Amino acid sequence: MRPFVYNANPARVVFGSGTIKQLPDEVRRLGLRRPLILSTPEQSRHATQVEELLSSLGIESAGQFNNATMHTPLDVTEKALAVANERKADGVIAIGGGSTIGLGKAIALRTDMPQIVVPTTYAGSEMTPIIGQTENGVKTTQSTPKVLPEVVIYDVDFTLSLPQGLSATSGVNAIAHAVEALYSQTGNPVVDVMAEEGVRALACALPLIIENKDDEAARSDALYGAWLCGTCLGLVGMSVHHKLCHVLGGAFNLPHADTHTIVLPHALAYNAPKVPEAMAKLARALGNDDAVEGLNVLLTKLKVKRGLKEVGMPEDGIDKAADLAVKNAYWNPRPIEREGIREVIRRAWAGEPARSDF
């Protein structure tokens, strides 16, 4: 058995269908009197549902802030903080995906307000002490217990309306967390088990959702897998895949889940020669003899976009991204060399099938 260190993150998780009904009890348990409800404009109906649920049981809220934005831009955070201060909010309830959860974390970072999160996608940010923020086109990340949500309510019902395309990319985004956890410098046997099971659950469930978006059993399995993968992200360090996605998202304002989906197989192929044990576990989880090919097959089944050029990245941005990616590089099992990283980005930009010939 290899030496390891394992630290569990404190968080209360409520999982099931219809679990939103337990939200008022969780608000009371945290002693909140005026929580501010956060969402994106598209998720405002869910925010209204939460506000009405609390009001029906005599719990006052500080109203809603419905302008959460991808990549957590600083100016949006400042506007949300102004609303929270003006309305004397004492906590936040974030309902939505990574954009909303990121805003809740940004507020908590600056105020220490407790957070309750109701995820509606499979992104996994709710289980991590990690926050990424964007200012002047540069996305930076940090890890601090201050941004770890106190309560996460997983309600499968809120994922039933998630469009199939976003279900696929959000789910692959979650898989990316587990993939990098399997070869993390700070990995351990407990995380390995969660990572493999999380990938297996999502790889089985996502194609079923593409066939039938109303498959409740598949939706439940996917959310379970996303919880496991998000937990992995919160417990160990990430590597070149996440570095690339942070660079690409911040520099070109690319959609978060699509970027993870497109980059993942190429980043894995880059690291493959140095992580044979992780590759074997991942291949088993994907039901394929080869992990890279297993990802190629899964992405084909999910009918997702495969090229960064399809989601708005210009070809002349390849070199800029490569330069940014080798600055302040994350630890990686294979040395971060500009020529190789540029080729990862180029293949991802072109939408080529991933192959392990770096």
Tab-separated table of C-alpha atoms in Angstrom:
chain	number	residue	atom	x	y	z
A	1	MET	CA	0.000	0.000	0.000
A	2	ARG	CA	1.413	3.382	-0.985
A	3	PRO	CA	1.749	6.083	1.679
A	4	PHE	CA	-1.022	8.678	1.638
A	5	VAL	CA	-2.765	11.455	3.551
A	6	TYR	CA	-6.563	11.623	3.636
A	7	ASN	CA	-8.550	14.653	4.813
A	8	ALA	CA	-12.352	14.601	4.605
A	9	ASN	CA	-14.122	17.880	3.885
A	10	PRO	CA	-16.932	18.720	6.318
A	11	ALA	CA	-20.241	18.984	4.482
A	12	ARG	CA	-23.795	17.817	5.023
A	13	VAL	CA	-25.285	16.040	1.987
A	14	VAL	CA	-28.996	15.366	1.520
A	15	PHE	CA	-29.666	13.146	-1.517
A	16	GLY	CA	-32.870	11.888	-3.134
A	17	SER	CA	-36.003	12.951	-5.005
A	18	GLY	CA	-38.155	15.704	-3.532
A	19	THR	CA	-35.438	16.618	-1.048
A	20	ILE	CA	-35.992	20.340	-1.698
A	21	LYS	CA	-38.753	20.000	0.889
A	22	GLN	CA	-36.040	19.645	3.515
A	23	LEU	CA	-34.594	23.060	2.675
A	24	PRO	CA	-36.525	24.958	5.402
A	25	ASP	CA	-35.216	22.544	8.042
A	26	GLU	CA	-31.669	23.085	6.814
A	27	VAL	CA	-32.144	26.869	6.901
A	28	ARG	CA	-33.313	26.633	10.498
A	29	ARG	CA	-30.523	24.225	11.434
A	30	LEU	CA	-27.951	26.799	10.290
A	31	GLY	CA	-29.792	29.559	12.166
A	32	LEU	CA	-30.343	31.661	9.036
A	33	ARG	CA	-32.959	34.420	9.200
A	34	ARG	CA	-32.527	36.232	5.853
A	35	PRO	CA	-30.785	34.078	3.237
A	36	LEU	CA	-30.198	35.576	-0.208
A	37	ILE	CA	-31.253	33.249	-3.030
A	38	LEU	CA	-28.872	33.094	-5.992
A	39	SER	CA	-29.410	31.903	-9.566
A	40	THR	CA	-28.666	32.667	-13.195
A	41	PRO	CA	-31.366	34.444	-15.234
A	42	GLU	CA	-32.284	31.085	-16.790
A	43	GLN	CA	-32.768	29.462	-13.363
A	44	SER	CA	-34.805	32.289	-11.830
A	45	ARG	CA	-37.945	30.125	-11.775
A	46	HIS	CA	-36.153	27.732	-9.424
A	47	ALA	CA	-35.104	30.650	-7.235
A	48	THR	CA	-38.735	31.769	-7.066
A	49	GLN	CA	-39.774	28.231	-6.109
A	50	VAL	CA	-37.262	28.291	-3.254
A	51	GLU	CA	-38.419	31.721	-2.080
A	52	GLU	CA	-42.053	30.610	-2.104
A	53	LEU	CA	-41.228	27.396	-0.232
A	54	LEU	CA	-39.495	29.324	2.540
A	55	SER	CA	-42.240	31.949	2.707
A	56	SER	CA	-44.957	29.288	3.001
A	57	LEU	CA	-43.313	28.057	6.197
A	58	GLY	CA	-42.768	31.492	7.690
A	59	ILE	CA	-39.105	31.886	6.780
A	60	GLU	CA	-38.174	35.335	5.473
A	61	SER	CA	-35.547	35.634	2.764
A	62	ALA	CA	-33.456	38.528	1.499
A	63	GLY	CA	-34.963	38.037	-1.942
A	64	GLN	CA	-33.166	36.974	-5.079
A	65	PHE	CA	-30.070	37.852	-7.082
A	66	ASN	CA	-30.521	36.257	-10.504
A	67	ASN	CA	-27.437	37.388	-12.402
A	68	ALA	CA	-24.854	34.711	-11.632
A	69	THR	CA	-22.468	34.471	-14.597
A	70	MET	CA	-20.078	31.908	-16.024
A	71	HIS	CA	-16.496	31.983	-14.678
A	72	THR	CA	-17.511	34.157	-11.668
A	73	PRO	CA	-16.473	37.604	-12.959
A	74	LEU	CA	-15.446	40.042	-10.228
A	75	ASP	CA	-17.921	42.755	-11.227
A	76	VAL	CA	-20.893	40.392	-10.814
A	77	THR	CA	-19.652	39.346	-7.384
A	78	GLU	CA	-19.427	42.986	-6.340
A	79	LYS	CA	-23.011	43.614	-7.452
A	80	ALA	CA	-24.252	40.573	-5.533
A	81	LEU	CA	-22.362	41.676	-2.424
A	82	ALA	CA	-23.995	45.089	-2.616
A	83	VAL	CA	-27.439	43.462	-2.739
A	84	ALA	CA	-26.572	41.152	0.169
A	85	ASN	CA	-25.378	44.053	2.297
A	86	GLU	CA	-28.316	46.276	1.418
A	87	ARG	CA	-30.822	43.565	2.330
A	88	LYS	CA	-28.909	42.424	5.439
A	89	ALA	CA	-28.560	38.841	4.221
A	90	ASP	CA	-26.998	36.376	6.658
A	91	GLY	CA	-26.474	33.448	4.287
A	92	VAL	CA	-26.898	32.333	0.691
A	93	ILE	CA	-28.913	29.637	-1.048
A	94	ALA	CA	-27.390	28.895	-4.451
A	95	ILE	CA	-29.611	26.964	-6.857
A	96	GLY	CA	-28.136	26.105	-10.242
A	97	GLY	CA	-24.878	24.933	-11.759
A	98	GLY	CA	-21.270	26.039	-11.547
A	99	SER	CA	-21.975	29.720	-12.270
A	100	THR	CA	-24.381	30.112	-9.358
A	101	ILE	CA	-22.376	27.935	-6.997
A	102	GLY	CA	-19.274	29.946	-7.852
A	103	LEU	CA	-21.052	33.193	-6.989
A	104	GLY	CA	-22.149	31.774	-3.636
A	105	LYS	CA	-18.562	30.801	-2.922
A	106	ALA	CA	-17.301	34.252	-3.920
A	107	ILE	CA	-19.715	35.830	-1.447
A	108	ALA	CA	-18.732	33.373	1.292
A	109	LEU	CA	-15.045	34.079	0.660
A	110	ARG	CA	-15.602	37.750	1.417
A	111	THR	CA	-18.207	37.505	4.184
A	112	ASP	CA	-18.018	34.027	5.794
A	113	MET	CA	-21.768	33.642	5.170
A	114	PRO	CA	-23.042	30.045	5.382
A	115	GLN	CA	-24.051	28.438	2.091
A	116	ILE	CA	-26.763	25.985	1.137
A	117	VAL	CA	-26.434	24.663	-2.404
A	118	VAL	CA	-29.062	22.964	-4.581
A	119	PRO	CA	-27.208	21.756	-7.713
A	120	THR	CA	-29.153	21.455	-10.970
A	121	THR	CA	-26.240	20.146	-13.077
A	122	TYR	CA	-23.488	17.581	-12.627
A	123	ALA	CA	-20.560	20.029	-12.372
A	124	GLY	CA	-19.560	19.112	-8.799
A	125	SER	CA	-18.335	22.488	-7.534
A	126	GLU	CA	-20.659	22.191	-4.540
A	127	MET	CA	-18.407	19.511	-2.993
A	128	THR	CA	-15.158	21.464	-3.195
A	129	PRO	CA	-13.298	24.193	-1.288
A	130	ILE	CA	-12.138	25.528	-4.660
A	131	ILE	CA	-13.168	28.817	-6.237
A	132	GLY	CA	-12.275	30.176	-9.656
A	133	GLN	CA	-12.752	33.890	-10.363
A	134	THR	CA	-12.208	35.971	-13.493
A	135	GLU	CA	-10.890	39.515	-13.776
A	136	ASN	CA	-9.648	41.221	-16.950
A	137	GLY	CA	-9.830	37.988	-18.938
A	138	VAL	CA	-7.701	35.975	-16.497
A	139	LYS	CA	-9.206	33.206	-14.396
A	140	THR	CA	-7.458	32.373	-11.134
A	141	THR	CA	-8.292	29.670	-8.629
A	142	GLN	CA	-7.696	29.123	-4.960
A	143	SER	CA	-8.605	26.519	-2.378
A	144	THR	CA	-9.851	27.534	1.043
A	145	PRO	CA	-12.275	25.987	3.558
A	146	LYS	CA	-14.057	29.355	3.667
A	147	VAL	CA	-15.866	28.596	0.388
A	148	LEU	CA	-16.935	25.018	1.148
A	149	PRO	CA	-20.766	24.940	1.345
A	150	GLU	CA	-22.204	23.845	4.672
A	151	VAL	CA	-25.151	21.944	3.148
A	152	VAL	CA	-25.723	20.398	-0.274
A	153	ILE	CA	-29.228	19.270	-1.198
A	154	TYR	CA	-29.229	16.929	-4.190
A	155	ASP	CA	-32.758	16.720	-5.550
A	156	VAL	CA	-32.951	14.526	-8.632
A	157	ASP	CA	-36.188	16.281	-9.617
A	158	PHE	CA	-34.254	19.486	-10.403
A	159	THR	CA	-32.124	17.663	-12.969
A	160	LEU	CA	-35.055	16.248	-14.955
A	161	SER	CA	-35.397	19.465	-16.953
A	162	LEU	CA	-31.669	19.696	-17.680
A	163	PRO	CA	-31.353	19.617	-21.485
A	164	GLN	CA	-29.780	16.456	-22.863
A	165	GLY	CA	-26.843	18.306	-24.401
A	166	LEU	CA	-26.000	20.086	-21.166
A	167	SER	CA	-26.552	16.855	-19.243
A	168	ALA	CA	-23.874	15.245	-21.402
A	169	THR	CA	-21.259	18.000	-21.136
A	170	SER	CA	-21.941	18.635	-17.456
A	171	GLY	CA	-21.573	14.915	-16.811
A	172	VAL	CA	-18.259	14.710	-18.683
A	173	ASN	CA	-17.103	17.740	-16.714
A	174	ALA	CA	-17.741	15.655	-13.587
A	175	ILE	CA	-15.891	12.683	-15.069
A	176	ALA	CA	-12.883	14.969	-15.607
A	177	HIS	CA	-12.636	15.535	-11.860
A	178	ALA	CA	-12.421	11.804	-11.221
A	179	VAL	CA	-10.000	11.185	-14.091
A	180	GLU	CA	-7.456	13.612	-12.669
A	181	ALA	CA	-8.049	12.372	-9.131
A	182	LEU	CA	-6.879	8.912	-10.225
A	183	TYR	CA	-3.382	10.224	-10.966
A	184	SER	CA	-3.252	13.138	-8.532
A	185	GLN	CA	-0.076	13.788	-6.560
A	186	THR	CA	-2.257	13.907	-3.438
A	187	GLY	CA	-4.420	10.916	-4.323
A	188	ASN	CA	-5.212	8.085	-1.955
A	189	PRO	CA	-7.030	4.721	-2.004
A	190	VAL	CA	-10.318	6.149	-0.719
A	191	VAL	CA	-10.482	8.733	-3.497
A	192	ASP	CA	-9.504	6.086	-6.062
A	193	VAL	CA	-12.579	4.040	-5.125
A	194	MET	CA	-14.875	7.066	-5.349
A	195	ALA	CA	-13.331	8.174	-8.643
A	196	GLU	CA	-13.724	4.828	-10.363
A	197	GLU	CA	-17.286	4.406	-9.138
A	198	GLY	CA	-18.181	7.969	-10.120
A	199	VAL	CA	-16.912	7.475	-13.675
A	200	ARG	CA	-18.702	4.124	-13.948
A	201	ALA	CA	-22.022	5.602	-12.783
A	202	LEU	CA	-21.864	8.551	-15.174
A	203	ALA	CA	-20.574	6.554	-18.146
A	204	CYS	CA	-23.525	4.193	-17.770
A	205	ALA	CA	-26.178	6.836	-17.053
A	206	LEU	CA	-25.364	9.581	-19.555
A	207	PRO	CA	-26.033	7.584	-22.752
A	208	LEU	CA	-29.389	6.538	-21.278
A	209	ILE	CA	-30.255	10.192	-20.674
A	210	ILE	CA	-29.377	11.008	-24.285
A	211	GLU	CA	-31.848	8.323	-25.351
A	212	ASN	CA	-34.546	9.421	-22.889
A	213	LYS	CA	-34.179	12.660	-20.935
A	214	ASP	CA	-36.995	11.608	-18.574
A	215	ASP	CA	-35.262	8.406	-17.394
A	216	GLU	CA	-35.440	9.051	-13.641
A	217	ALA	CA	-33.269	6.087	-12.701
A	218	ALA	CA	-30.528	7.277	-15.057
A	219	ARG	CA	-30.872	10.822	-13.738
A	220	SER	CA	-30.476	9.533	-10.178
A	221	ASP	CA	-27.396	7.485	-11.106
A	222	ALA	CA	-25.862	10.449	-12.921
A	223	LEU	CA	-26.358	12.746	-9.935
A	224	TYR	CA	-24.879	10.087	-7.652
A	225	GLY	CA	-21.852	9.840	-9.943
A	226	ALA	CA	-21.525	13.614	-10.060
A	227	TRP	CA	-21.527	13.761	-6.248
A	228	LEU	CA	-18.699	11.207	-6.094
A	229	CYS	CA	-16.669	12.962	-8.787
A	230	GLY	CA	-17.178	16.362	-7.176
A	231	THR	CA	-16.049	14.936	-3.856
A	232	CYS	CA	-12.853	13.731	-5.542
A	233	LEU	CA	-12.237	17.230	-6.893
A	234	GLY	CA	-12.568	18.629	-3.388
A	235	LEU	CA	-10.165	16.168	-1.760
A	236	VAL	CA	-7.112	16.033	-4.050
A	237	GLY	CA	-5.173	18.282	-6.388
A	238	MET	CA	-5.869	18.531	-10.098
A	239	SER	CA	-3.424	18.563	-13.020
A	240	VAL	CA	-2.987	19.724	-16.604
A	241	HIS	CA	-6.570	19.147	-17.741
A	242	HIS	CA	-8.009	21.577	-15.200
A	243	LYS	CA	-5.206	24.065	-15.806
A	244	LEU	CA	-5.985	24.066	-19.530
A	245	CYS	CA	-9.706	24.512	-18.952
A	246	HIS	CA	-9.153	27.427	-16.576
A	247	VAL	CA	-6.852	29.085	-19.101
A	248	LEU	CA	-9.193	28.537	-22.049
A	249	GLY	CA	-12.308	29.585	-20.148
A	250	GLY	CA	-10.777	32.746	-18.741
A	251	ALA	CA	-8.937	33.842	-21.890
A	252	PHE	CA	-11.670	33.163	-24.458
A	253	ASN	CA	-14.849	33.064	-22.327
A	254	LEU	CA	-15.611	29.543	-23.549
A	255	PRO	CA	-18.520	27.554	-22.084
A	256	HIS	CA	-17.229	25.704	-19.041
A	257	ALA	CA	-18.730	22.235	-19.484
A	258	ASP	CA	-18.112	22.122	-23.247
A	259	THR	CA	-14.473	23.057	-22.713
A	260	HIS	CA	-13.950	20.272	-20.168
A	261	THR	CA	-15.660	17.799	-22.486
A	262	ILE	CA	-13.504	18.699	-25.475
A	263	VAL	CA	-10.157	18.895	-23.663
A	264	LEU	CA	-10.467	15.838	-21.403
A	265	PRO	CA	-9.557	12.995	-23.797
A	266	HIS	CA	-6.542	14.911	-25.169
A	267	ALA	CA	-5.218	15.843	-21.719
A	268	LEU	CA	-5.637	12.220	-20.629
A	269	ALA	CA	-3.797	11.014	-23.740
A	270	TYR	CA	-0.917	13.381	-22.917
A	271	ASN	CA	-0.549	11.897	-19.426
A	272	ALA	CA	-1.331	8.286	-20.344
A	273	PRO	CA	2.263	6.981	-20.659
A	274	LYS	CA	3.084	8.097	-17.103
A	275	VAL	CA	-0.009	6.749	-15.287
A	276	PRO	CA	-0.617	3.097	-16.249
A	277	GLU	CA	-2.423	2.176	-13.008
A	278	ALA	CA	-4.832	5.098	-13.330
A	279	MET	CA	-5.421	4.230	-16.983
A	280	ALA	CA	-6.307	0.651	-16.058
A	281	LYS	CA	-8.847	1.783	-13.457
A	282	LEU	CA	-10.364	4.294	-15.828
A	283	ALA	CA	-10.582	1.760	-18.649
A	284	ARG	CA	-12.425	-0.607	-16.318
A	285	ALA	CA	-14.854	2.143	-15.306
A	286	LEU	CA	-15.497	2.982	-18.970
A	287	GLY	CA	-15.943	-0.649	-19.980
A	288	ASN	CA	-13.145	-0.517	-22.545
A	289	ASP	CA	-9.684	-2.056	-22.819
A	290	ASP	CA	-8.184	1.398	-23.449
A	291	ALA	CA	-9.159	4.457	-21.419
A	292	VAL	CA	-8.545	7.034	-24.158
A	293	GLU	CA	-10.544	5.029	-26.650
A	294	GLY	CA	-13.223	4.522	-23.984
A	295	LEU	CA	-13.599	8.288	-23.705
A	296	ASN	CA	-13.723	8.642	-27.491
A	297	VAL	CA	-16.522	6.062	-27.620
A	298	LEU	CA	-18.448	7.707	-24.777
A	299	LEU	CA	-18.269	11.172	-26.337
A	300	THR	CA	-19.486	9.754	-29.647
A	301	LYS	CA	-22.483	8.210	-27.888
A	302	LEU	CA	-23.231	11.524	-26.192
A	303	LYS	CA	-23.183	13.448	-29.514
A	304	VAL	CA	-21.224	16.347	-28.021
A	305	LYS	CA	-19.088	18.938	-29.766
A	306	ARG	CA	-15.481	17.789	-30.059
A	307	GLY	CA	-13.654	20.928	-31.209
A	308	LEU	CA	-12.883	24.165	-29.368
A	309	LYS	CA	-13.391	25.965	-32.678
A	310	GLU	CA	-17.064	24.927	-32.424
A	311	VAL	CA	-17.514	26.793	-29.124
A	312	GLY	CA	-15.844	30.068	-30.071
A	313	MET	CA	-12.080	29.692	-29.719
A	314	PRO	CA	-10.119	31.362	-32.558
A	315	GLU	CA	-7.300	29.409	-34.198
A	316	ASP	CA	-4.833	32.194	-33.463
A	317	GLY	CA	-5.558	31.661	-29.765
A	318	ILE	CA	-3.730	28.314	-29.702
A	319	ASP	CA	-0.319	29.839	-29.056
A	320	LYS	CA	-1.670	32.293	-26.497
A	321	ALA	CA	-3.310	29.439	-24.614
A	322	ALA	CA	-0.120	27.372	-24.714
A	323	ASP	CA	1.894	30.270	-23.299
A	324	LEU	CA	-0.605	30.764	-20.461
A	325	ALA	CA	-0.817	27.054	-19.705
A	326	VAL	CA	2.896	26.680	-18.975
A	327	LYS	CA	2.892	29.626	-16.564
A	328	ASN	CA	2.363	28.690	-12.906
A	329	ALA	CA	1.711	25.134	-14.037
A	330	TYR	CA	-0.154	22.721	-11.778
A	331	TRP	CA	1.676	19.569	-10.699
A	332	ASN	CA	1.319	16.952	-13.426
A	333	PRO	CA	2.540	13.352	-13.728
A	334	ARG	CA	4.202	14.256	-17.032
A	335	PRO	CA	6.364	17.389	-17.379
A	336	ILE	CA	4.483	20.380	-18.775
A	337	GLU	CA	6.313	21.138	-22.003
A	338	ARG	CA	5.085	23.876	-24.289
A	339	GLU	CA	5.380	21.898	-27.517
A	340	GLY	CA	3.338	18.999	-26.169
A	341	ILE	CA	0.746	21.247	-24.507
A	342	ARG	CA	0.372	23.267	-27.681
A	343	GLU	CA	-0.359	20.047	-29.556
A	344	VAL	CA	-2.983	19.083	-26.942
A	345	ILE	CA	-4.680	22.437	-27.495
A	346	ARG	CA	-4.373	22.215	-31.275
A	347	ARG	CA	-5.976	18.777	-31.394
A	348	ALA	CA	-8.732	19.938	-29.065
A	349	TRP	CA	-9.289	23.042	-31.207
A	350	ALA	CA	-9.529	20.963	-34.388
A	351	GLY	CA	-11.863	18.389	-32.849
A	352	GLU	CA	-9.659	15.414	-33.659
A	353	PRO	CA	-10.215	12.039	-31.955
A	354	ALA	CA	-7.843	11.699	-28.992
A	355	ARG	CA	-4.800	9.494	-29.480
A	356	SER	CA	-1.883	8.611	-27.233
A	357	ASP	CA	1.032	9.450	-29.522
A	358	PHE	CA	2.505	12.536	-27.904
